Structure formats: C-alpha cells, structure tokens
C-alpha cells in the first residue's frame, strides 16, 4: 500500500461518534488514528456527531465525547464547539440532526431516479419473510415486495397514511474495494438485499447519512473500526447510485480483551472517563492506544502524540486484532507519571486526596468537588483529620517521594494517608522483622526514639536522618539493618510498604515522628 501513502495530500478525515453513551475507548482509538493520519499529511480532522437516533442520543454524551477528546489532546479542526453553540469549519452543521434539509434532496433524487422506493410492508410481513429465509438456511433479507409498486399504488398508500420506510434498490452485484489495511474485499450485494436507507424523506439511516455527509464534507479517507466492513459495500453502492465518488476506506482491527473476545464491560472499564477517573494520564492513554492496531516494527515503545504524528502510517496498521492489555497501560502510566513535573503531578493528584477526604481546599471554587484530570487551584488545604493547615508545597513533597512508585493516581490516597492522620492503625505484628522478638523490637524503637530526640531541629532532614539511623542500624545488628529500620518505618507509616523512612520522617517532622515511635512501643506492650 506504500504507493497510495505517497500520494496522500491534505486528507480530510473524520470521527463520527453516535452520542449514545460516554466516549468508548475503541472510539477514542479510532479518533486517534484519524487525528494522526490527518496531522501526518497536513490534513484536517473533523468531528461529526451522528445523532440521527434521537431517542438514544443525548446532549450529555455529546459533551462527554467532546470533553474527553479534548482532554486526550485530539482537538478537531472542524466540528461542534464545546464551550458554546455553533461550529468551527465551513461544512457544517456537524450534527446529523441539523442536516435534514441537506439529506432531503439526496433522498428525493434516489426516489425520483428509481434507485430507492417506498416500502409499506408491515412488521408482521417482514417477520414472516425473515423466518422463511432462516428456515431455508439463508441470511434474512428484503425480497422486494414493494420494489415495483406503481405510482398510483404508492400514492394510495401515502394518502391512507400507511407507515413506510425507504429502501435502496440493490443492483445485486459484486462489489469490490481495496481497503488500505485489509487489501481487496469482495462482497456479493444480493446477500443484504434491499436495505432500508431512510425512515422518511428527510431522515436517512446511518449508511445513507454517512455517505451524504462524507461526500458533503469532502472526506477523503474513511478510517474506522473493522466492525464497519459490512457497511462499506452498502455505502459504495449508495455512492454509485448518487453518482458520487467514494472516499478511500481503511478499517482498523478489532480490539479484543485478554480472553480474545470483543472488548466489553466484562473486561473492565470501556468508557474513557473511567480511565481518567482512575488516574490514567492522557499521554499514557495516547501511547497505549496507538499500539492498538499500529505496529511500527521497532523496539521503541514510548511515543508522544507529537512523535506519533511523525511516525504514523496506515501501512503500519495491522489486520490482526489488537489485544487490550491493561497491565501495559498501567506500565505506560507509571512511566508518564515519573516524567511529570512535580508541580503538575501534585495538581493532578490533589483531586484524589480531596475525594478521599484527606484534605479540604481552603479556597471555595467552582473547581470543587474535585475535577479529575484538571488542575486544582487552591494553594492551601486543611487536613481533615487534624484541622492543621497544609500548604501545596508540603503536599508536593509527599507526592515527590511517591512519584517513583505511583502507577495510577487513584492509588495515591492509600499510599500516603498516614501523613494526614492523627493516629495510624496497624497490627503490632507488622513491626516484626524476620525472627525479631517483641523485646528486640522494643529496644530498637527505644533506641530510635533516643537518637531522634537528640537531632537538632535544623538538622532534621532526610539525608541527615539517613546517616544517623543507618549508623545506628549497623550497630544494632551487624549485617541486617532491617532489625532496626523496619520497625521504625512501620511505626511511622503503619504500612507494609512505603517510601524510605528517612524521607517520611523529614516530612512528618520531629514531633510527629517521635510520637509515632512512642506509640509503637505502647502497642508492643499491650
Ligand atoms: N456513527 C458510527 C459509529 O459510531 C460511525 C461509523 C463510521 O465511522 O462510519 O460507529
């Protein structure tokens, strides 16, 4: 397909979601590939809202789709505006529900030229036909009962207000197209019969609406999920019937769950906003989604949106299904968390600390309750449990010592809650290192208390604490510092795993650190 790629000039591509639910991760992947293709070749990325199904389409989903695309950084060059009414671009409206006038003339043309016809068959009749085809082992399709109604018959039915649909007069022939990913695809159109293309003279169904809009919006390449391959021959026949040129088609591979069945809720979250709420960064999702169907044949795994634009090509898109491996997404997320500037990371983490009710922002603002994935603007917070004031910079220090190990932002409260509690609760067995007995642990903690008390306030910092405590640990038990350091770490955090105790002690401050060491001794004596 290399040659086709070379000729690409300023493509116009679109993502055409139906707003019947929140942005699905599969749709986000399709949006990404369209975006990359457009940007790679200096083209235009269009957002079109396919809301012809008025009952299932909701404004709230439309808003969600737009917000999440923006959050991912996939800004559209043409389409509806998010913040206010209206559109950007010269080919609007970009909502199908507002394009009825445009559809009308195309539907009329098909009717006038005898390429489409009114069908008055009742649901019962259609059901009976369907059953007949199934009973002879053939795919159900419309058999053309209303295909040849006379003008007079049609008029009579219309006067009687008989319910109807508009069907396409299928030329029943072989349809061949070259998919830019899958290669040549052949279909015998008689397999699908005379499909319904419109509910009435101005309400096309998906296939016809997509054809009209793709033509009117000058779409050059239709890049979408493989589940749309069966629609493509239908759309090609509609282009032909309308005397219009068809765009090129590229169908992206399916996304499967780890059990190789189609990705669905059973495999976990499918809505992008759930990933956002769980604390995945847009950079991680973009990098991860790029590999859901694109394979650059290199060992390199890290790609920013910008480097993807440089490297992307349909040629490197695979035919075989892409497997959704959440562990890989978590891995990417850890990577991008480590790359984040600490101020920014703290901003992103704060909503999670607020939601976990560890801190309360002091400034009342529209941004609270917390908005996941957005910046937090307060600089001063109150620790809910103690009523103490804590500043942004202090929270930043806490997050900094967890930056290395944090994988998803929502894990943070559980990792750092001990900084925000007056008292921490843990079983005393946790204080035990290997075969240490209570008396050994007690003596380690007593020693630690003494050593810590002797440290001057101005020396209270992670490095100094490390020097002093490690020296003491070597003296306490030669060859295994754990006998001394483990109970200290547990006393400070109440946790089996945490950042190093010196860094934690620095942030807790002398007074709190000593209180916790004392409290651990009391716990042992119980
Ligand atoms: N509205 C269709 C969907 O949500 C768009 C399909 C297409 O890209 O043609 O899947």
Coordinates of C-alpha atoms and ligand atoms in Angstrom, one line a residue:
X1 CA 0.0 0.0 0.0
X2 CA 3.1 2.2 0.1
X3 CA 2.3 3.9 -3.2
X4 CA -1.1 5.0 -2.0
X5 CA 0.5 6.5 1.0
X6 CA 2.9 8.6 -1.0
X7 CA 0.1 10.3 -2.9
X8 CA -1.7 11.5 0.2
X9 CA -2.2 15.2 0.2
X10 CA -4.1 17.1 2.8
X11 CA -6.6 14.4 3.7
X12 CA -9.9 15.2 5.3
X13 CA -10.9 12.6 7.8
X14 CA -13.5 12.4 10.4
X15 CA -14.5 10.7 13.6
X16 CA -18.2 10.2 13.7
X17 CA -19.4 9.1 17.1
X18 CA -23.0 8.5 18.0
X19 CA -23.7 10.2 21.3
X20 CA -25.5 7.3 22.9
X21 CA -23.0 6.8 25.7
X22 CA -19.7 8.1 27.1
X23 CA -16.7 8.1 24.8
X24 CA -15.7 4.4 24.3
X25 CA -12.0 3.5 24.4
X26 CA -12.5 2.0 20.9
X27 CA -13.9 5.2 19.5
X28 CA -11.0 7.1 21.2
X29 CA -8.6 4.8 19.4
X30 CA -10.3 5.4 16.0
X31 CA -10.3 9.2 16.8
X32 CA -6.5 9.0 17.5
X33 CA -5.7 7.1 14.2
X34 CA -7.8 9.6 12.2
X35 CA -6.1 12.5 14.0
X36 CA -2.6 11.1 13.4
X37 CA -3.4 10.5 9.7
X38 CA -4.7 14.0 9.3
X39 CA -1.8 15.6 11.1
X40 CA 0.9 13.4 9.5
X41 CA -0.2 14.6 6.0
X42 CA -1.1 18.2 6.9
X43 CA -4.8 17.4 6.6
X44 CA -8.0 18.1 8.5
X45 CA -9.5 16.2 11.4
X46 CA -13.3 16.5 11.7
X47 CA -15.7 15.7 14.5
X48 CA -19.2 14.8 13.3
X49 CA -21.9 13.9 15.7
X50 CA -24.1 11.1 14.4
X51 CA -27.2 11.8 16.4
X52 CA -29.9 10.6 14.0
X53 CA -31.2 8.1 16.6
X54 CA -32.9 10.9 18.6
X55 CA -34.1 8.6 21.3
X56 CA -30.8 7.2 22.3
X57 CA -28.7 10.3 21.5
X58 CA -28.1 12.6 24.5
X59 CA -26.5 16.0 24.8
X60 CA -24.7 14.9 27.9
X61 CA -22.9 12.1 26.0
X62 CA -22.1 14.5 23.2
X63 CA -20.5 16.8 25.8
X64 CA -18.6 13.8 27.3
X65 CA -17.3 12.8 23.9
X66 CA -16.0 16.3 23.2
X67 CA -14.5 16.8 26.7
X68 CA -12.6 13.5 26.6
X69 CA -11.3 14.1 23.1
X70 CA -10.1 17.4 24.2
X71 CA -8.6 16.0 27.3
X72 CA -6.7 13.5 25.2
X73 CA -5.4 16.3 23.1
X74 CA -7.3 15.2 20.0
X75 CA -8.6 18.6 19.0
X76 CA -10.8 18.7 15.9
X77 CA -10.2 21.3 13.2
X78 CA -13.9 21.2 12.2
X79 CA -17.0 20.3 14.2
X80 CA -19.2 21.4 17.0
X81 CA -17.8 23.8 19.6
X82 CA -17.5 22.5 23.2
X83 CA -17.9 25.7 25.1
X84 CA -20.6 27.4 23.2
X85 CA -23.2 26.9 20.5
X86 CA -22.0 26.8 16.9
X87 CA -19.3 25.2 14.8
X88 CA -15.9 25.6 13.5
X89 CA -15.4 24.8 9.8
X90 CA -17.1 25.5 6.5
X91 CA -19.0 22.3 6.1
X92 CA -21.5 22.4 9.0
X93 CA -23.7 21.8 10.6
X94 CA -21.7 19.0 12.0
X95 CA -24.6 17.3 13.8
X96 CA -26.7 15.0 11.7
X97 CA -29.9 16.0 13.5
X98 CA -29.3 19.5 12.0
X99 CA -28.7 18.4 8.4
X100 CA -32.2 17.2 7.4
X101 CA -32.5 19.8 4.7
X102 CA -29.3 18.5 3.1
X103 CA -30.5 14.9 3.3
X104 CA -33.8 15.7 1.7
X105 CA -32.5 16.4 -1.7
X106 CA -30.4 13.3 -1.9
X107 CA -33.3 11.1 -0.8
X108 CA -35.6 12.7 -3.3
X109 CA -33.0 12.2 -6.0
X110 CA -32.8 8.4 -5.2
X111 CA -36.6 8.2 -5.3
X112 CA -37.0 10.2 -8.4
X113 CA -34.4 8.1 -10.3
X114 CA -36.0 4.9 -9.2
X115 CA -32.9 3.9 -7.1
X116 CA -34.9 3.9 -3.9
X117 CA -38.5 3.1 -3.2
X118 CA -41.3 3.3 -0.6
X119 CA -41.9 0.1 1.3
X120 CA -45.2 -0.3 3.1
X121 CA -44.6 -3.8 4.4
X122 CA -45.9 -4.4 7.9
X123 CA -43.6 -5.6 10.7
X124 CA -45.6 -8.9 10.7
X125 CA -45.0 -9.4 7.0
X126 CA -41.3 -8.7 7.4
X127 CA -41.0 -11.1 10.3
X128 CA -42.6 -13.8 8.3
X129 CA -40.2 -13.2 5.4
X130 CA -37.3 -13.3 7.8
X131 CA -38.4 -16.6 9.3
X132 CA -38.8 -18.0 5.8
X133 CA -35.2 -17.2 4.8
X134 CA -33.9 -18.6 8.1
X135 CA -35.9 -21.8 7.6
X136 CA -34.1 -22.3 4.2
X137 CA -30.8 -21.5 5.8
X138 CA -30.2 -18.2 4.1
X139 CA -29.5 -14.8 5.6
X140 CA -32.7 -12.8 6.0
X141 CA -33.1 -10.0 3.5
X142 CA -35.8 -8.0 2.0
X143 CA -37.3 -9.8 -1.0
X144 CA -38.6 -6.8 -2.9
X145 CA -42.3 -7.0 -2.5
X146 CA -42.7 -3.2 -2.7
X147 CA -40.0 -2.8 -5.3
X148 CA -42.3 -2.5 -8.2
X149 CA -45.3 -0.7 -6.8
X150 CA -46.9 1.6 -9.3
X151 CA -47.0 5.3 -8.8
X152 CA -50.7 5.0 -8.1
X153 CA -50.3 2.3 -5.5
X154 CA -47.7 4.4 -3.7
X155 CA -49.9 7.4 -3.8
X156 CA -52.8 5.5 -2.4
X157 CA -50.8 4.1 0.5
X158 CA -49.4 7.6 1.3
X159 CA -53.0 9.0 1.2
X160 CA -54.1 6.3 3.6
X161 CA -51.1 7.3 5.8
X162 CA -49.7 3.8 5.8
X163 CA -46.5 3.6 7.7
X164 CA -43.5 3.3 5.4
X165 CA -39.7 3.3 5.1
X166 CA -37.5 4.0 2.1
X167 CA -35.5 1.1 0.7
X168 CA -32.5 1.1 -1.6
X169 CA -33.0 -0.7 -4.9
X170 CA -30.0 -3.0 -4.6
X171 CA -28.4 -3.7 -8.1
X172 CA -27.5 -7.1 -6.7
X173 CA -23.9 -7.3 -8.0
X174 CA -20.4 -7.9 -6.9
X175 CA -18.9 -5.0 -5.0
X176 CA -15.1 -4.8 -4.8
X177 CA -13.0 -2.3 -2.9
X178 CA -9.4 -2.0 -1.8
X179 CA -9.1 -1.5 1.9
X180 CA -5.9 0.4 2.8
X181 CA -5.3 -2.0 5.7
X182 CA -7.0 -5.3 4.6
X183 CA -6.5 -5.2 0.9
X184 CA -9.1 -6.3 -1.6
X185 CA -12.5 -7.0 -0.2
X186 CA -15.3 -8.5 -2.3
X187 CA -18.9 -8.8 -1.5
X188 CA -22.0 -10.1 -3.3
X189 CA -24.5 -7.3 -2.6
X190 CA -27.5 -9.7 -3.1
X191 CA -26.6 -11.0 0.4
X192 CA -28.0 -8.0 2.0
X193 CA -31.0 -7.3 -0.2
X194 CA -32.8 -4.0 -0.4
X195 CA -31.7 -2.3 2.8
X196 CA -33.7 0.4 4.5
X197 CA -31.9 3.7 3.9
X198 CA -34.3 6.2 5.4
X199 CA -37.2 6.4 7.7
X200 CA -38.8 9.1 5.6
X201 CA -37.9 11.7 3.0
X202 CA -35.5 13.6 5.3
X203 CA -34.4 11.1 7.9
X204 CA -31.7 8.8 6.5
X205 CA -30.4 5.9 8.5
X206 CA -26.7 5.5 9.2
X207 CA -25.5 4.2 5.9
X208 CA -27.1 6.9 3.8
X209 CA -26.4 9.7 6.2
X210 CA -22.7 8.7 6.4
X211 CA -22.5 8.7 2.6
X212 CA -24.1 12.1 2.2
X213 CA -22.1 13.6 4.9
X214 CA -18.8 12.1 3.9
X215 CA -19.4 13.5 0.4
X216 CA -20.6 16.9 1.5
X217 CA -17.7 17.2 4.0
X218 CA -15.2 16.2 1.3
X219 CA -13.9 13.3 3.3
X220 CA -11.0 11.7 1.5
X221 CA -10.4 8.7 3.8
X222 CA -12.8 6.9 6.0
X223 CA -10.8 5.3 8.8
X224 CA -13.0 3.3 11.2
X225 CA -13.3 0.1 13.1
X226 CA -13.4 -3.2 11.3
X227 CA -16.9 -3.8 12.6
X228 CA -18.0 -1.4 9.8
X229 CA -16.6 -3.6 6.9
X230 CA -20.1 -5.0 6.2
X231 CA -21.4 -1.4 5.8
X232 CA -18.8 -0.4 3.2
X233 CA -20.2 -2.3 0.2
X234 CA -23.6 -0.8 1.0
X235 CA -22.1 2.7 1.2
X236 CA -20.2 2.1 -2.1
X237 CA -23.4 1.2 -3.8
X238 CA -25.1 4.3 -2.5
X239 CA -22.2 6.5 -3.8
X240 CA -22.7 4.9 -7.1
X241 CA -26.4 5.4 -7.1
X242 CA -26.0 9.0 -6.3
X243 CA -23.3 9.4 -8.9
X244 CA -20.7 10.4 -6.3
X245 CA -17.1 9.4 -5.9
X246 CA -16.3 7.2 -2.9
X247 CA -13.6 8.0 -0.4
X248 CA -10.9 5.5 0.3
X249 CA -11.5 3.1 3.2
X250 CA -9.3 1.8 6.0
X251 CA -10.7 -0.5 8.6
X252 CA -8.8 -0.7 11.9
X253 CA -8.5 -4.1 13.6
X254 CA -10.9 -5.0 16.4
X255 CA -9.9 -4.5 20.0
X256 CA -10.2 -7.7 22.0
X257 CA -10.0 -8.4 25.7
X258 CA -7.3 -10.6 27.1
X259 CA -9.6 -13.6 26.6
X260 CA -9.7 -12.7 22.9
X261 CA -13.4 -11.9 22.9
X262 CA -14.6 -8.4 21.7
X263 CA -13.6 -5.8 24.3
X264 CA -16.6 -5.1 26.5
X265 CA -17.6 -4.1 30.0
X266 CA -16.8 -7.6 31.1
X267 CA -13.2 -6.8 30.7
X268 CA -13.4 -3.7 32.9
X269 CA -13.9 -0.1 32.0
X270 CA -14.6 0.8 28.4
X271 CA -15.5 4.5 28.9
X272 CA -12.6 6.8 28.6
X273 CA -13.7 8.9 31.5
X274 CA -13.4 5.9 33.8
X275 CA -9.8 5.6 32.9
X276 CA -9.4 9.3 33.6
X277 CA -11.0 9.0 36.9
X278 CA -8.9 6.0 37.8
X279 CA -5.9 8.3 37.3
X280 CA -4.5 7.5 33.9
X281 CA -2.8 10.3 32.1
X282 CA -3.7 11.3 28.6
X283 CA -0.1 10.8 27.5
X284 CA -0.3 7.2 28.7
X285 CA -3.6 6.5 27.0
X286 CA -2.5 8.0 23.7
X287 CA 0.7 6.0 23.7
X288 CA -1.1 2.8 24.7
X289 CA -4.0 3.3 22.2
X290 CA -1.5 3.9 19.3
X291 CA -0.4 0.3 19.7
X292 CA -4.0 -0.9 19.5
X293 CA -3.6 -1.6 15.8
X294 CA -0.4 0.2 14.8
X295 CA 2.9 -1.6 14.8
X296 CA 6.0 0.4 13.9
X297 CA 8.2 -2.7 13.8
X298 CA 10.7 -1.2 16.2
X299 CA 11.6 -1.9 19.8
X300 CA 10.7 1.6 20.7
X301 CA 7.6 1.8 22.9
X302 CA 7.5 5.4 24.0
X303 CA 5.8 7.8 21.7
X304 CA 4.3 11.2 22.5
X305 CA 1.4 12.5 20.4
X306 CA 3.9 14.6 18.6
X307 CA 6.3 11.7 17.7
X308 CA 3.3 9.6 16.7
X309 CA 2.3 12.3 14.2
X310 CA 5.8 12.0 12.7
X311 CA 5.8 8.2 12.6
X312 CA 2.3 7.2 11.9
X313 CA 1.2 5.5 8.7
X314 CA -1.7 3.3 7.7
X315 CA 0.8 1.0 6.1
X316 CA 2.0 0.0 9.6
X317 CA -1.5 -0.7 10.8
X318 CA -2.2 -4.4 11.3
X319 CA -5.0 -6.6 10.2
X320 CA -5.0 -8.9 13.2
X321 CA -7.0 -8.0 16.2
X322 CA -5.3 -5.8 18.9
X323 CA -5.3 -7.2 22.4
X324 CA -6.2 -4.8 25.2
X325 CA -3.6 -5.4 27.9
X326 CA -4.4 -3.2 30.9
X327 CA -1.1 -4.1 32.5
X328 CA 0.7 -2.4 29.6
X329 CA -1.5 0.7 30.1
X330 CA -0.5 0.7 33.8
X331 CA 3.1 0.4 32.8
X332 CA 2.9 3.4 30.4
X333 CA 1.1 5.4 33.1
X334 CA 3.9 4.8 35.6
X335 CA 6.3 5.9 33.0
X336 CA 4.5 9.1 32.3
X337 CA 3.9 9.8 36.0
X338 CA 7.7 9.6 36.5
X339 CA 8.2 12.1 33.7
X340 CA 5.8 14.6 35.1
X341 CA 7.0 17.9 36.5
X342 CA 6.2 17.6 40.2
X343 CA 4.1 20.8 40.4
X344 CA 1.9 19.5 37.7
X345 CA 1.8 16.0 39.2
X346 CA 0.7 17.5 42.5
X347 CA -2.0 19.4 40.8
X348 CA -3.3 16.2 39.2
X349 CA -3.1 14.3 42.4
X350 CA -4.9 16.8 44.6
X351 CA -8.5 15.9 43.4
X352 CA -7.8 12.3 44.7
X353 CA -6.7 13.5 48.1
X354 CA -9.7 15.7 48.3
X355 CA -12.1 13.0 47.2
X356 CA -10.6 10.6 49.8
X357 CA -11.3 13.4 52.4
X358 CA -7.7 13.6 53.5
X359 CA -7.5 17.3 52.7
X360 CA -10.0 20.1 52.1
X361 CA -9.2 23.0 49.9
X362 CA -9.3 26.3 51.7
X363 CA -10.5 28.3 48.8
X364 CA -14.0 27.7 47.7
X365 CA -14.1 27.5 44.0
X366 CA -16.1 26.2 41.1
X367 CA -13.4 23.5 40.7
X368 CA -14.6 21.6 43.8
X369 CA -15.8 19.0 44.2
X370 CA -12.6 17.7 42.5
X371 CA -12.4 17.6 38.8
X372 CA -10.2 14.6 37.8
X373 CA -7.7 15.3 35.2
X374 CA -7.9 19.0 35.8
X375 CA -5.7 21.4 37.7
X376 CA -6.5 22.3 41.3
X377 CA -6.2 25.9 42.1
X378 CA -6.2 26.1 45.9
X379 CA -2.7 26.6 47.4
X380 CA -3.7 26.0 51.0
X381 CA -5.5 23.0 52.4
X382 CA -6.8 21.8 55.8
X383 CA -6.0 18.3 56.9
X384 CA -9.5 16.9 57.6
X385 CA -8.5 14.6 60.5
X386 CA -6.4 17.1 62.5
X387 CA -7.6 20.5 61.4
X388 CA -4.0 21.5 60.6
X389 CA -3.2 23.7 57.7
X390 CA -1.1 22.1 54.9
X391 CA 0.4 24.0 52.0
X392 CA 0.7 23.0 48.4
X393 CA 4.5 22.8 48.8
X394 CA 4.2 20.3 51.6
X395 CA 1.8 18.1 49.7
X396 CA 4.2 18.3 46.8
X397 CA 7.0 16.9 48.9
X398 CA 4.8 14.0 49.9
X399 CA 3.9 13.2 46.3
X400 CA 7.5 13.6 45.2
X401 CA 8.6 10.7 47.4
X402 CA 5.9 8.5 45.8
X403 CA 6.5 9.7 42.2
X404 CA 8.7 6.7 41.5
X405 CA 6.3 4.1 42.6
X406 CA 2.9 5.6 41.7
X407 CA 1.2 3.8 38.8
X408 CA -2.3 5.3 38.7
X409 CA -3.3 8.5 40.5
X410 CA -6.2 7.0 42.3
X411 CA -3.8 4.7 44.3
X412 CA -2.2 7.7 45.9
X413 CA -4.6 8.3 48.9
X414 CA -4.0 4.7 50.1
X415 CA -0.2 5.2 49.8
X416 CA 0.0 8.5 51.7
X417 CA -3.0 8.6 54.0
X418 CA -0.7 8.2 57.1
X419 CA 0.6 11.7 56.5
X420 CA -2.9 13.0 57.0
X421 CA -4.0 11.1 60.1
X422 CA -3.7 12.0 63.7
X423 CA -3.3 8.3 64.6
X424 CA -2.5 5.4 62.4
X425 CA -3.8 1.9 63.0
X426 CA -1.9 -1.2 62.2
X427 CA -1.5 -4.7 63.8
X428 CA 1.5 -4.9 66.0
X429 CA 2.8 -8.0 64.2
X430 CA 3.7 -5.7 61.3
X431 CA 6.5 -4.2 63.4
X432 CA 8.3 -7.6 63.4
X433 CA 11.3 -8.0 61.2
X434 CA 12.2 -11.7 60.4
X435 CA 12.7 -13.5 63.8
X436 CA 12.8 -10.4 65.9
X437 CA 11.1 -10.8 69.3
X438 CA 9.0 -8.1 71.0
X439 CA 11.8 -7.2 73.3
X440 CA 14.2 -6.7 70.3
X441 CA 11.7 -4.5 68.5
X442 CA 11.1 -2.5 71.7
X443 CA 14.8 -1.9 72.2
X444 CA 15.1 -0.8 68.5
X445 CA 12.3 1.6 68.9
X446 CA 13.6 2.9 72.3
X447 CA 17.0 3.5 70.7
X448 CA 15.4 5.2 67.7
X449 CA 13.4 7.5 70.0
X450 CA 16.6 8.5 71.8
X451 CA 18.5 9.1 68.6
X452 CA 15.8 11.1 67.0
X453 CA 15.3 13.2 70.1
X454 CA 18.9 14.2 70.0
X455 CA 18.7 15.5 66.5
X456 CA 18.5 19.3 66.4
X457 CA 15.5 20.7 64.5
X458 CA 17.7 22.4 62.0
X459 CA 19.4 19.1 61.1
X460 CA 16.0 17.4 60.7
X461 CA 16.3 16.3 57.0
X462 CA 16.2 13.1 55.1
X463 CA 19.9 12.9 54.5
X464 CA 21.0 13.6 58.0
X465 CA 18.4 11.2 59.3
X466 CA 19.6 8.5 57.0
X467 CA 23.2 8.9 58.1
X468 CA 22.3 8.8 61.8
X469 CA 19.8 6.0 61.5
X470 CA 21.8 3.8 59.2
X471 CA 24.9 4.1 61.5
X472 CA 22.7 3.1 64.4
X473 CA 21.2 0.2 62.4
X474 CA 24.7 -1.2 61.7
X475 CA 25.5 -1.1 65.4
X476 CA 22.1 -2.6 66.4
X477 CA 22.6 -5.8 64.3
X478 CA 25.6 -6.2 62.1
X479 CA 24.7 -7.3 58.6
X480 CA 20.9 -6.7 58.7
X481 CA 19.7 -3.2 59.1
X482 CA 16.1 -4.4 58.9
X483 CA 16.1 -5.2 62.6
X484 CA 16.4 -1.5 63.4
X485 CA 14.9 0.2 60.3
X486 CA 11.9 -1.9 59.7
X487 CA 10.0 -1.2 62.9
X488 CA 10.8 2.5 62.6
X489 CA 9.3 2.5 59.1
X490 CA 6.2 0.7 60.2
X491 CA 5.9 2.9 63.3
X492 CA 5.9 6.0 61.0
X493 CA 3.6 4.7 58.3
X494 CA 1.6 1.7 59.6
X495 CA 2.3 0.1 56.3
X496 CA 4.0 -2.9 54.9
X497 CA 5.5 -0.9 52.0
X498 CA 6.3 2.7 51.8
X499 CA 8.9 5.2 50.7
X500 CA 12.1 5.2 52.8
X501 CA 11.6 6.1 56.5
X502 CA 14.1 9.0 56.4
X503 CA 12.1 10.8 53.8
X504 CA 8.9 10.1 55.6
X505 CA 10.4 11.3 58.9
X506 CA 11.6 14.5 57.3
X507 CA 8.1 15.4 56.1
X508 CA 6.3 14.3 59.3
X509 CA 8.6 16.5 61.3
X510 CA 10.4 15.7 64.6
X511 CA 7.5 15.9 66.9
X512 CA 5.1 13.6 65.0
X513 CA 7.8 11.1 64.2
X514 CA 8.7 10.7 67.8
X515 CA 5.0 10.4 68.9
X516 CA 4.6 7.6 66.4
X517 CA 7.7 5.8 67.6
X518 CA 6.4 6.0 71.2
X519 CA 3.0 4.8 70.1
X520 CA 4.6 1.7 68.5
X521 CA 6.3 0.9 71.8
X522 CA 2.9 1.2 73.6
X523 CA 1.4 -1.1 71.0
X524 CA 4.0 -3.7 71.7
X525 CA 3.4 -3.6 75.4
X526 CA -0.3 -4.3 75.0
Ligands
LIG1 N1 -21.6 6.6 14.0 C1 -20.8 5.5 13.6 C2 -20.3 4.8 14.8 O1 -20.4 5.3 15.9 C3 -19.7 5.9 12.7 C4 -19.2 4.9 11.8 C5 -18.3 5.5 10.7 O2 -17.2 6.0 11.0 O3 -18.8 5.5 9.5 O4 -19.7 3.8 14.8

